[in-house]
């Protein structure tokens, strides 16, 4: 089974056009260690991963995304919202009131418009 860092490293190495030995030298690691990272025999630290990617001529961009956490009731937010919507559907809608807007006079029959 592959580690999530393997595709990142593989793409950086392939797109760099550099040899593994050259990348390893630039990144301050050994050829054997770089090969172990590429074959998931070892897992690089975040700092090492960034250093290798930079040695390939690329940068790692990090992005944080919000994570949905369970609410106080223990339900995930999506499940909690679905429960609230089901509850709202169980109540009848309020009675409709007649619309209040000005009425335009209706043309009388037999008279021209």
C-alpha positions as a printed NumPy array, in Angstrom:
array([[  0.   ,   0.   ,   0.   ],
       [  1.292,   3.411,  -0.958],
       [  1.692,   6.387,   1.363],
       [  0.039,   9.712,   0.357],
       [  3.476,  11.303,  -0.066],
       [  4.476,   8.882,  -2.85 ],
       [  2.345,  10.456,  -5.638],
       [  3.56 ,  13.935,  -4.642],
       [  7.197,  12.899,  -4.7  ],
       [  6.801,  10.834,  -7.884],
       [  5.212,  13.737,  -9.749],
       [  7.843,  16.201,  -8.544],
       [ 10.705,  13.879,  -9.52 ],
       [  9.205,  13.03 , -12.92 ],
       [  8.385,  16.646, -13.778],
       [ 11.755,  17.977, -12.619],
       [ 13.729,  16.19 , -15.324],
       [ 16.525,  15.657, -12.789],
       [ 18.156,  12.404, -11.727],
       [ 17.439,  10.932,  -8.302],
       [ 21.069,  11.484,  -7.315],
       [ 20.882,  15.15 ,  -8.296],
       [ 17.624,  15.665,  -6.4  ],
       [ 18.982,  13.848,  -3.345],
       [ 22.121,  16.009,  -3.364],
       [ 20.056,  19.216,  -3.67 ],
       [ 17.7  ,  18.079,  -0.888],
       [ 20.504,  17.088,   1.45 ],
       [ 19.612,  13.408,   1.606],
       [ 20.954,  10.207,   0.095],
       [ 19.914,   8.532,  -3.136],
       [ 18.952,   5.414,  -1.164],
       [ 16.727,   7.372,   1.218],
       [ 15.022,   9.208,  -1.657],
       [ 14.394,   5.881,  -3.369],
       [ 12.926,   4.501,  -0.129],
       [ 10.531,   7.476,   0.037],
       [  9.471,   6.903,  -3.577],
       [  8.767,   3.211,  -2.938],
       [  6.985,   3.773,   0.411],
       [  9.638,   1.903,   2.362],
       [ 10.145,   5.064,   4.437],
       [  7.932,   8.083,   5.087],
       [  9.483,  11.549,   4.965],
       [  8.69 ,  14.194,   7.544],
       [  6.778,  17.243,   6.35 ],
       [  9.992,  19.281,   6.373],
       [ 11.842,  16.618,   4.358],
       [  8.967,  16.304,   1.885],
       [  9.001,  20.077,   1.338],
       [ 12.793,  20.076,   0.938],
       [ 12.69 ,  17.314,  -1.711],
       [  9.863,  18.978,  -3.617],
       [ 11.768,  22.277,  -3.562],
       [ 14.914,  20.475,  -4.782],
       [ 12.804,  19.371,  -7.762],
       [ 11.96 ,  23.009,  -8.487],
       [  8.456,  23.052,  -7.049],
       [  6.738,  24.292,  -3.897],
       [  4.226,  22.628,  -1.645],
       [  1.073,  24.658,  -1.125],
       [ -0.86 ,  23.921,   2.038],
       [ -4.561,  24.585,   2.391],
       [ -6.67 ,  24.223,   5.474],
       [-10.262,  23.149,   5.101],
       [-12.944,  23.179,   7.79 ],
       [-13.76 ,  19.821,   9.269],
       [-17.301,  18.9  ,  10.231],
       [-17.363,  17.932,  13.858],
       [-20.113,  16.211,  15.789],
       [-22.533,  18.54 ,  17.541],
       [-23.376,  18.444,  21.225],
       [-26.041,  15.83 ,  20.433],
       [-23.426,  13.525,  18.927],
       [-24.789,  13.885,  15.39 ],
       [-22.683,  15.117,  12.527],
       [-23.798,  18.541,  11.31 ],
       [-25.302,  17.128,   8.119],
       [-27.381,  14.635,  10.083],
       [-28.407,  17.351,  12.529],
       [-29.57 ,  19.585,   9.654],
       [-31.495,  16.714,   8.069],
       [-33.259,  16.066,  11.409],
       [-34.211,  19.741,  11.72 ],
       [-35.576,  19.794,   8.165],
       [-37.645,  16.642,   8.807],
       [-39.036,  18.288,  11.931],
       [-39.921,  21.45 ,   9.985],
       [-41.714,  19.353,   7.353],
       [-43.843,  17.751,  10.085],
       [-45.499,  21.088,  10.945],
       [-48.237,  22.438,   8.692],
       [-47.506,  25.705,   6.914],
       [-49.106,  28.841,   8.335],
       [-52.483,  29.8  ,   6.841],
       [-52.261,  31.905,   3.714],
       [-53.675,  35.368,   4.022],
       [-55.314,  37.032,   1.078],
       [-52.85 ,  39.12 ,  -0.864],
       [-53.183,  42.828,  -0.226],
       [-52.425,  44.761,  -3.339],
       [-54.303,  47.377,  -5.314],
       [-56.872,  45.986,  -7.646],
       [-57.   ,  47.411, -11.137],
       [-60.433,  48.226, -12.502],
       [-61.796,  45.58 , -14.816],
       [-62.939,  46.753, -18.251],
       [-66.698,  46.705, -18.63 ],
       [-68.131,  44.468, -21.222],
       [-69.419,  46.223, -24.271],
       [-67.12 ,  49.205, -23.885],
       [-63.991,  49.67 , -26.013],
       [-60.663,  49.218, -24.302]])
